Short mmCIF file of C-alpha atoms in Angstrom, two decimals:
data_model
loop_
_atom_site.label_atom_id
_atom_site.label_comp_id
_atom_site.label_asym_id
_atom_site.label_seq_id
_atom_site.Cartn_x
_atom_site.Cartn_y
_atom_site.Cartn_z
CA MET Y 1 115.47 105.96 37.66
CA THR Y 2 115.11 102.48 38.53
CA GLN Y 3 115.80 100.32 41.58
CA THR Y 4 115.74 97.01 42.26
CA ALA Y 5 114.78 95.09 45.53
CA HIS Y 6 114.40 91.39 45.99
CA GLY Y 7 114.35 90.80 42.28
CA VAL Y 8 111.49 93.47 41.59
CA GLU Y 9 111.98 96.50 39.92
CA PHE Y 10 110.87 99.51 41.26
CA SER Y 11 110.40 102.87 39.10
CA GLN Y 12 111.01 106.01 41.01
CA GLN Y 13 109.24 109.45 40.94
CA LEU Y 14 110.64 111.03 43.57
CA SER Y 15 108.74 114.35 45.50
CA GLU Y 16 109.52 117.66 43.91
CA THR Y 17 108.28 119.31 47.17
CA PRO Y 18 109.53 117.04 49.71
CA LYS Y 19 109.38 118.32 53.52
CA SER Y 20 112.38 120.60 54.47
CA ALA Y 21 114.79 119.48 57.13
CA GLU Y 22 113.56 122.01 59.35
CA GLU Y 23 110.08 120.97 58.67
CA ARG Y 24 110.93 117.05 59.21
CA ALA Y 25 112.76 118.01 62.58
CA ALA Y 26 109.83 119.62 63.58
CA VAL Y 27 107.88 116.65 63.30
CA LEU Y 28 110.49 114.17 64.62
CA ALA Y 29 110.58 116.13 67.50
CA ASN Y 30 107.09 115.22 68.52
CA PRO Y 31 105.94 112.78 66.35
CA GLY Y 32 102.85 111.28 68.10
CA PHE Y 33 101.41 108.34 66.43
CA GLY Y 34 99.93 108.31 62.83
CA ASP Y 35 99.87 112.17 62.67
CA TYR Y 36 102.49 112.99 59.80
CA PHE Y 37 103.57 111.18 57.16
CA THR Y 38 106.71 111.00 54.95
CA ASP Y 39 107.39 112.13 51.24
CA HIS Y 40 106.53 109.18 49.38
CA THR Y 41 104.49 106.13 48.92
CA ALA Y 42 105.28 102.75 47.42
CA VAL Y 43 102.47 101.38 44.94
CA VAL Y 44 101.84 98.15 43.02
CA ASP Y 45 98.91 97.57 40.61
CA TYR Y 46 97.16 94.34 40.07
CA LYS Y 47 94.98 93.98 37.27
CA VAL Y 48 93.02 91.01 35.45
CA ASP Y 49 93.17 90.88 31.80
CA ALA Y 50 90.39 89.82 28.99
CA ASP Y 51 91.79 86.15 29.19
CA GLY Y 52 91.15 86.24 33.08
CA ASN Y 53 94.88 86.05 33.95
CA GLY Y 54 95.64 88.47 36.87
CA GLY Y 55 98.93 89.85 37.36
CA TRP Y 56 100.96 92.60 39.48
CA GLN Y 57 102.71 95.35 37.95
CA ASN Y 58 103.81 98.83 37.65
CA ALA Y 59 106.03 98.30 40.89
CA ARG Y 60 106.82 102.15 41.68
CA ILE Y 61 107.67 105.00 44.41
CA GLU Y 62 105.94 108.29 44.18
CA PRO Y 63 105.13 111.57 45.87
CA TYR Y 64 102.97 110.84 49.00
CA GLY Y 65 99.36 112.40 48.08
CA PRO Y 66 95.61 111.89 47.52
CA ILE Y 67 94.49 108.78 46.19
CA SER Y 68 92.27 109.21 42.99
CA LEU Y 69 89.41 106.65 42.82
CA ASP Y 70 86.04 106.32 40.85
CA PRO Y 71 83.28 106.78 43.06
CA SER Y 72 81.96 103.09 42.38
CA ALA Y 73 85.26 101.42 43.50
CA ALA Y 74 84.60 98.41 45.01
CA VAL Y 75 86.66 99.30 48.38
CA LEU Y 76 83.98 102.15 49.02
CA HIS Y 77 80.86 99.72 48.85
CA TYR Y 78 82.00 96.11 49.89
CA GLY Y 79 85.08 97.15 52.06
CA GLN Y 80 87.20 94.67 49.82
CA GLU Y 81 90.39 95.99 52.11
CA ILE Y 82 93.17 94.46 54.11
CA PHE Y 83 96.27 96.10 55.73
CA GLU Y 84 99.44 95.47 57.84
CA GLY Y 85 101.53 97.09 60.43
CA LEU Y 86 105.17 97.02 61.01
CA LYS Y 87 107.90 99.30 62.05
CA ALA Y 88 111.32 100.47 61.03
CA TYR Y 89 113.92 101.11 63.81
CA ARG Y 90 117.21 102.82 63.71
CA HIS Y 91 120.18 101.32 65.24
CA ALA Y 92 122.85 103.15 67.26
CA ASP Y 93 125.18 102.90 64.22
CA GLY Y 94 122.46 104.85 62.08
CA SER Y 95 121.41 101.88 60.06
CA VAL Y 96 117.58 101.05 59.69
CA TRP Y 97 116.00 97.68 60.53
CA THR Y 98 112.48 96.24 60.58
CA PHE Y 99 111.28 93.11 62.35
CA ARG Y 100 109.74 90.09 60.67
CA PRO Y 101 108.58 91.42 57.96
CA GLU Y 102 108.35 88.17 56.26
CA ALA Y 103 105.62 87.34 59.11
CA ASN Y 104 103.46 90.18 57.89
CA ALA Y 105 103.96 89.32 54.25
CA ALA Y 106 102.61 86.09 55.26
CA ARG Y 107 99.58 87.36 57.21
CA LEU Y 108 98.67 89.72 54.69
CA ASN Y 109 98.25 87.17 52.30
CA LYS Y 110 96.49 84.92 54.76
CA SER Y 111 93.89 88.26 54.76
CA ALA Y 112 93.82 88.65 51.28
CA ARG Y 113 92.35 84.76 50.72
CA ARG Y 114 89.92 85.54 53.31
CA LEU Y 115 88.52 88.87 51.68
CA ALA Y 116 89.03 87.43 47.95
CA LEU Y 117 91.83 89.76 47.03
CA PRO Y 118 94.71 88.61 45.10
CA GLU Y 119 97.92 87.29 46.84
CA LEU Y 120 101.15 89.66 46.84
CA PRO Y 121 104.53 87.91 46.29
CA GLU Y 122 106.62 88.30 49.17
CA GLU Y 123 109.33 89.76 47.09
CA TYR Y 124 106.69 92.45 46.31
CA PHE Y 125 105.69 93.14 49.80
CA LEU Y 126 109.64 93.22 50.76
CA GLY Y 127 110.44 95.27 47.90
CA ALA Y 128 108.26 97.90 48.76
CA ILE Y 129 108.87 98.21 52.01
CA ARG Y 130 112.80 98.37 51.39
CA GLU Y 131 112.25 101.03 48.50
CA LEU Y 132 110.11 103.16 50.75
CA VAL Y 133 112.31 103.35 53.52
CA GLN Y 134 115.13 103.85 51.84
CA ALA Y 135 113.68 106.68 49.72
CA ASP Y 136 112.48 108.41 53.03
CA LYS Y 137 114.99 107.09 55.32
CA GLU Y 138 115.60 110.65 56.87
CA TRP Y 139 112.24 110.27 58.46
CA VAL Y 140 113.25 107.36 60.70
CA PRO Y 141 113.39 108.44 64.09
CA SER Y 142 116.15 107.82 66.59
CA GLY Y 143 114.44 108.64 69.94
CA ASP Y 144 113.97 106.19 72.81
CA GLY Y 145 110.57 104.06 71.91
CA GLU Y 146 110.43 106.05 68.21
CA ALA Y 147 110.18 104.17 65.00
CA LEU Y 148 109.07 104.86 61.76
CA TYR Y 149 105.34 102.96 61.41
CA LEU Y 150 104.85 101.11 58.05
CA ARG Y 151 101.42 100.71 56.89
CA PRO Y 152 101.09 98.25 53.85
CA PHE Y 153 97.52 98.04 52.41
CA MET Y 154 95.55 96.50 49.79
CA ILE Y 155 92.38 97.85 48.07
CA ALA Y 156 90.17 97.20 45.73
CA THR Y 157 90.10 99.42 43.02
CA GLU Y 158 87.97 98.34 40.25
CA ALA Y 159 84.77 100.61 39.00
CA PHE Y 160 82.23 98.18 39.56
CA LEU Y 161 78.84 97.54 41.57
CA GLY Y 162 78.38 94.02 41.13
CA VAL Y 163 79.18 91.87 44.14
CA ARG Y 164 82.21 89.76 43.11
CA ALA Y 165 85.70 89.90 43.81
CA ALA Y 166 87.36 93.19 42.24
CA ARG Y 167 89.29 92.88 39.36
CA GLU Y 168 91.79 95.45 39.80
CA VAL Y 169 93.50 96.14 43.19
CA SER Y 170 96.23 98.43 44.27
CA PHE Y 171 98.68 97.38 46.93
CA ARG Y 172 100.45 100.14 48.78
CA VAL Y 173 102.69 101.56 51.52
CA ILE Y 174 102.85 104.51 53.52
CA ALA Y 175 104.91 105.34 56.51
CA SER Y 176 104.58 107.63 59.71
CA PRO Y 177 107.00 108.51 62.33
CA ALA Y 178 105.98 107.41 65.55
CA GLY Y 179 106.44 107.62 69.19
CA ASN Y 180 104.83 105.93 72.17
CA TYR Y 181 101.47 104.69 70.97
CA PHE Y 182 99.71 105.40 74.65
CA GLY Y 183 101.98 108.23 74.92
CA GLY Y 184 104.37 109.81 77.91
CA GLU Y 185 105.78 107.34 80.75
CA LEU Y 186 105.03 103.44 80.24
CA LYS Y 187 102.28 102.69 83.14
CA PRO Y 188 99.41 100.19 83.45
CA VAL Y 189 96.11 100.99 81.31
CA SER Y 190 92.43 100.42 82.07
CA ILE Y 191 90.73 98.48 79.93
CA TRP Y 192 86.94 98.44 79.16
CA ILE Y 193 84.90 95.15 79.14
CA SER Y 194 82.73 94.94 76.21
CA ARG Y 195 79.19 93.71 77.37
CA GLU Y 196 76.98 94.49 74.09
CA TYR Y 197 79.51 94.54 71.22
CA ALA Y 198 81.59 91.53 69.76
CA ARG Y 199 84.69 92.32 67.52
CA ALA Y 200 84.14 88.90 65.14
CA GLY Y 201 82.19 86.01 65.03
CA ARG Y 202 82.58 82.31 64.18
CA GLY Y 203 83.33 82.02 60.44
CA GLY Y 204 83.98 85.51 59.95
CA THR Y 205 86.99 87.68 59.36
CA GLY Y 206 88.50 87.66 62.86
CA ALA Y 207 91.56 86.03 61.74
CA ALA Y 208 92.06 88.46 58.85
CA LYS Y 209 93.29 92.08 59.27
CA CYS Y 210 90.85 94.27 57.69
CA GLY Y 211 89.41 97.41 58.40
CA GLY Y 212 85.88 96.14 58.89
CA ASN Y 213 87.05 94.33 62.24
CA TYR Y 214 88.56 97.31 63.03
CA ALA Y 215 85.41 99.59 62.11
CA ALA Y 216 82.91 97.20 64.18
CA SER Y 217 85.22 97.86 67.19
CA LEU Y 218 84.83 101.70 67.10
CA ILE Y 219 81.57 102.01 69.04
CA ALA Y 220 82.93 99.85 71.91
CA GLN Y 221 86.15 102.03 71.90
CA GLN Y 222 84.17 104.91 72.21
CA GLU Y 223 82.37 103.72 75.24
CA ALA Y 224 85.66 102.69 76.55
CA GLU Y 225 87.12 106.14 76.29
CA ALA Y 226 84.14 107.52 77.67
CA ASN Y 227 84.70 105.65 80.57
CA GLY Y 228 88.39 106.75 81.18
CA CYS Y 229 90.00 103.67 79.56
CA LYS Y 230 92.50 103.19 77.06
CA GLN Y 231 91.00 100.08 75.21
CA VAL Y 232 88.09 97.63 75.09
CA LEU Y 233 88.08 94.15 75.82
CA PHE Y 234 86.27 91.56 73.42
CA LEU Y 235 84.62 88.34 74.81
CA ASP Y 236 82.88 85.50 73.30
CA HIS Y 237 79.59 85.65 74.86
CA PHE Y 238 78.63 82.44 73.61
CA ASN Y 239 81.49 80.57 74.87
CA ASP Y 240 81.80 81.41 78.73
CA ASP Y 241 82.83 84.70 78.29
CA ALA Y 242 86.13 83.53 76.92
CA VAL Y 243 88.59 86.57 76.46
CA GLU Y 244 89.31 87.19 72.73
CA GLU Y 245 91.64 90.18 72.01
CA LEU Y 246 91.59 94.12 72.76
CA GLY Y 247 90.34 96.36 70.00
CA GLY Y 248 93.81 95.99 68.38
CA MET Y 249 96.14 93.79 70.65
CA ASN Y 250 96.47 90.06 72.14
CA VAL Y 251 96.16 89.61 75.74
CA PHE Y 252 99.02 87.46 77.87
CA PHE Y 253 98.21 86.65 81.48
CA VAL Y 254 101.36 85.69 83.64
CA MET Y 255 100.72 83.10 86.49
CA LYS Y 256 101.93 82.67 89.99
CA ASP Y 257 104.33 79.54 88.61
CA GLY Y 258 105.89 81.97 86.19
CA SER Y 259 104.38 80.72 82.87
CA LEU Y 260 102.09 82.39 80.56
CA VAL Y 261 98.61 81.97 79.26
CA THR Y 262 97.25 83.53 76.03
CA PRO Y 263 93.92 82.92 74.36
CA ALA Y 264 94.20 80.25 71.79
CA LEU Y 265 93.55 81.12 68.06
CA SER Y 266 89.86 80.52 67.56
CA GLY Y 267 89.29 81.95 63.74
CA THR Y 268 87.94 85.04 65.70
CA ILE Y 269 91.48 86.17 66.99
CA LEU Y 270 93.98 88.04 64.85
CA GLU Y 271 97.33 85.93 64.91
CA GLY Y 272 99.70 89.04 66.14
CA VAL Y 273 103.25 88.79 64.96
CA THR Y 274 104.17 90.34 68.28
CA ARG Y 275 102.00 87.75 69.83
CA MET Y 276 104.07 84.92 68.20
CA SER Y 277 107.42 86.80 68.95
CA VAL Y 278 106.53 87.37 72.90
CA ILE Y 279 105.55 83.32 73.11
CA GLN Y 280 109.04 82.69 71.47
CA VAL Y 281 110.86 85.38 73.65
CA ALA Y 282 109.12 83.75 76.77
CA LYS Y 283 109.91 80.41 75.88
CA ASP Y 284 113.82 81.55 75.35
CA MET Y 285 113.42 82.91 79.14
CA GLY Y 286 112.79 79.38 80.01
CA ARG Y 287 109.00 80.00 80.74
CA GLU Y 288 106.39 77.86 79.81
CA VAL Y 289 103.41 79.27 77.39
CA THR Y 290 100.15 77.81 76.93
CA GLU Y 291 97.44 78.94 74.26
CA ARG Y 292 94.17 77.85 76.02
CA LYS Y 293 90.75 79.26 76.82
CA ILE Y 294 90.87 81.72 79.38
CA THR Y 295 87.26 82.97 80.43
CA LEU Y 296 86.44 86.20 82.47
CA ASP Y 297 85.58 84.36 85.32
CA GLU Y 298 89.36 83.02 85.38
CA TRP Y 299 90.77 86.34 84.89
CA ARG Y 300 88.50 87.82 87.87
CA ASP Y 301 88.88 84.69 90.20
CA GLY Y 302 92.99 84.55 89.08
CA VAL Y 303 93.64 88.20 90.08
CA ALA Y 304 91.73 87.87 93.44
CA SER Y 305 93.70 84.62 94.50
CA GLY Y 306 97.01 85.63 93.45
CA GLU Y 307 97.11 83.05 90.70
CA ILE Y 308 97.31 85.69 87.90
CA THR Y 309 100.03 88.03 89.04
CA GLU Y 310 100.28 90.13 85.83
CA VAL Y 311 98.37 90.68 82.57
CA PHE Y 312 99.70 92.66 79.51
CA ALA Y 313 98.58 93.21 75.77
CA CYS Y 314 100.68 93.38 72.91
CA GLY Y 315 100.57 94.73 69.17
CA THR Y 316 103.06 96.39 66.74
CA ALA Y 317 101.82 99.77 67.76
CA ALA Y 318 102.25 99.73 71.68
CA VAL Y 319 104.84 96.59 71.57
CA ILE Y 320 103.96 95.54 75.09
CA THR Y 321 101.60 97.49 77.22
CA PRO Y 322 101.17 96.51 81.10
CA ILE Y 323 97.23 96.43 81.97
CA GLY Y 324 96.36 97.67 85.54
CA VAL Y 325 92.41 97.51 85.91
CA LEU Y 326 89.79 95.69 84.03
CA LYS Y 327 86.50 97.26 84.34
CA ASP Y 328 82.39 98.21 83.15
CA ALA Y 329 79.76 99.50 85.16
CA THR Y 330 79.75 96.85 87.67
CA GLU Y 331 82.95 95.15 87.48
CA PHE Y 332 86.50 96.39 88.72
CA ILE Y 333 89.08 93.67 88.54
CA GLY Y 334 92.77 94.77 89.40
CA SER Y 335 93.99 97.77 90.94
CA GLU Y 336 94.56 101.72 89.33
CA ASP Y 337 97.84 101.61 91.65
CA ALA Y 338 99.18 98.61 89.94
CA LYS Y 339 103.02 98.94 88.71
CA ALA Y 340 104.27 97.29 85.48
CA GLY Y 341 105.26 93.69 86.62
CA GLU Y 342 108.61 92.21 86.29
CA THR Y 343 107.92 89.77 83.78
CA THR Y 344 105.89 92.00 81.57
CA MET Y 345 108.85 94.40 81.63
CA ALA Y 346 111.70 91.86 81.20
CA ILE Y 347 110.01 90.57 78.13
CA ARG Y 348 109.35 93.76 76.65
CA GLN Y 349 112.78 94.96 77.43
CA GLN Y 350 114.20 91.59 75.43
CA LEU Y 351 111.84 92.16 72.52
CA LEU Y 352 112.20 95.92 71.94
CA GLY Y 353 116.29 95.06 72.42
CA ILE Y 354 116.05 92.67 69.57
CA GLN Y 355 114.02 95.45 67.49
CA THR Y 356 116.46 98.31 68.16
CA GLY Y 357 119.58 96.26 67.94
CA THR Y 358 121.01 96.41 71.65
CA VAL Y 359 120.03 93.02 72.38
CA GLU Y 360 121.19 89.65 69.95
CA ASP Y 361 118.92 88.62 67.32
CA THR Y 362 119.35 84.91 67.65
CA HIS Y 363 116.16 83.95 65.29
CA GLY Y 364 116.91 86.25 62.45
CA TRP Y 365 113.92 88.55 62.96
CA LEU Y 366 115.67 91.50 61.46
CA THR Y 367 115.89 92.77 58.26
CA ARG Y 368 118.17 95.47 57.09
CA LEU Y 369 116.67 98.41 55.11
CA VAL Y 370 119.11 101.23 55.05
#
């Protein structure tokens, strides 16, 4: 059986042992985040032929399961890998939609260029998502704040230990039902200041969404968790301790005059799809948004003086999360008793409303999958 989506034909080999309705219901009753996976995966292969010509081929839906890799596969030795993250939302009428997938497709290719991986035509990216969600549509949860998290990724699969770009690559999409990223009731989180570690350096891969950036952040994240914090803040220690981003989220500041400030993209900060959406939603509300350098000193002084009235983080997984306290062994900025700010919540409700279909999508950001 074949399906055609966005001009690309995907063959289908459906699982002979999918989860039962009862097993699926048990998972959806408490999905957590990234703990369970649907029955299928989308796959597209890339290979360079003897003449040096590369091409994508063999687009397919197959049962979810382990990937067979040669021990010398390039991804295992040189980290040639990129990924994306987006969600599928079930609307009130039962239909399923995703949010700005074209932006994710474009960012995947930006990351691919930086990691010397082949660019993936948008029709393959969109087709893989559509076909996978259609195959596993019963896995899309409908609870408040829940969605089907989609993880597209690309890995270098060529068996070769020479240091060069791989000539065989696999693009895949897996899906995981997801609840609230930080769990339970939405309330301001505590953030740990990383004084010793950097997430990325100038000229490095900070603007790409690749596994190495996240691996480099994990030791700082462990330090944060050991000190009762949910996330870690990375600074540019060679640029007046300029604020960069959290371990996996962008940062916004709400100023006393109602305007928003967020760190300017400098090559070391990931351009989040949620970030760009927050900027547009805030502008739609009549708020001025400035992208510029903002330092730890300005954060500290702004909170103390009242110039900064709210701080929040944003990303695909958690959407928008208010920040209550920023701290390290010597610093304590903010309040553990802080409530989620009005502006933070207004932007969050507007953005979630667009994603879930309760607010009009005036920008054409939604794409129907089922």
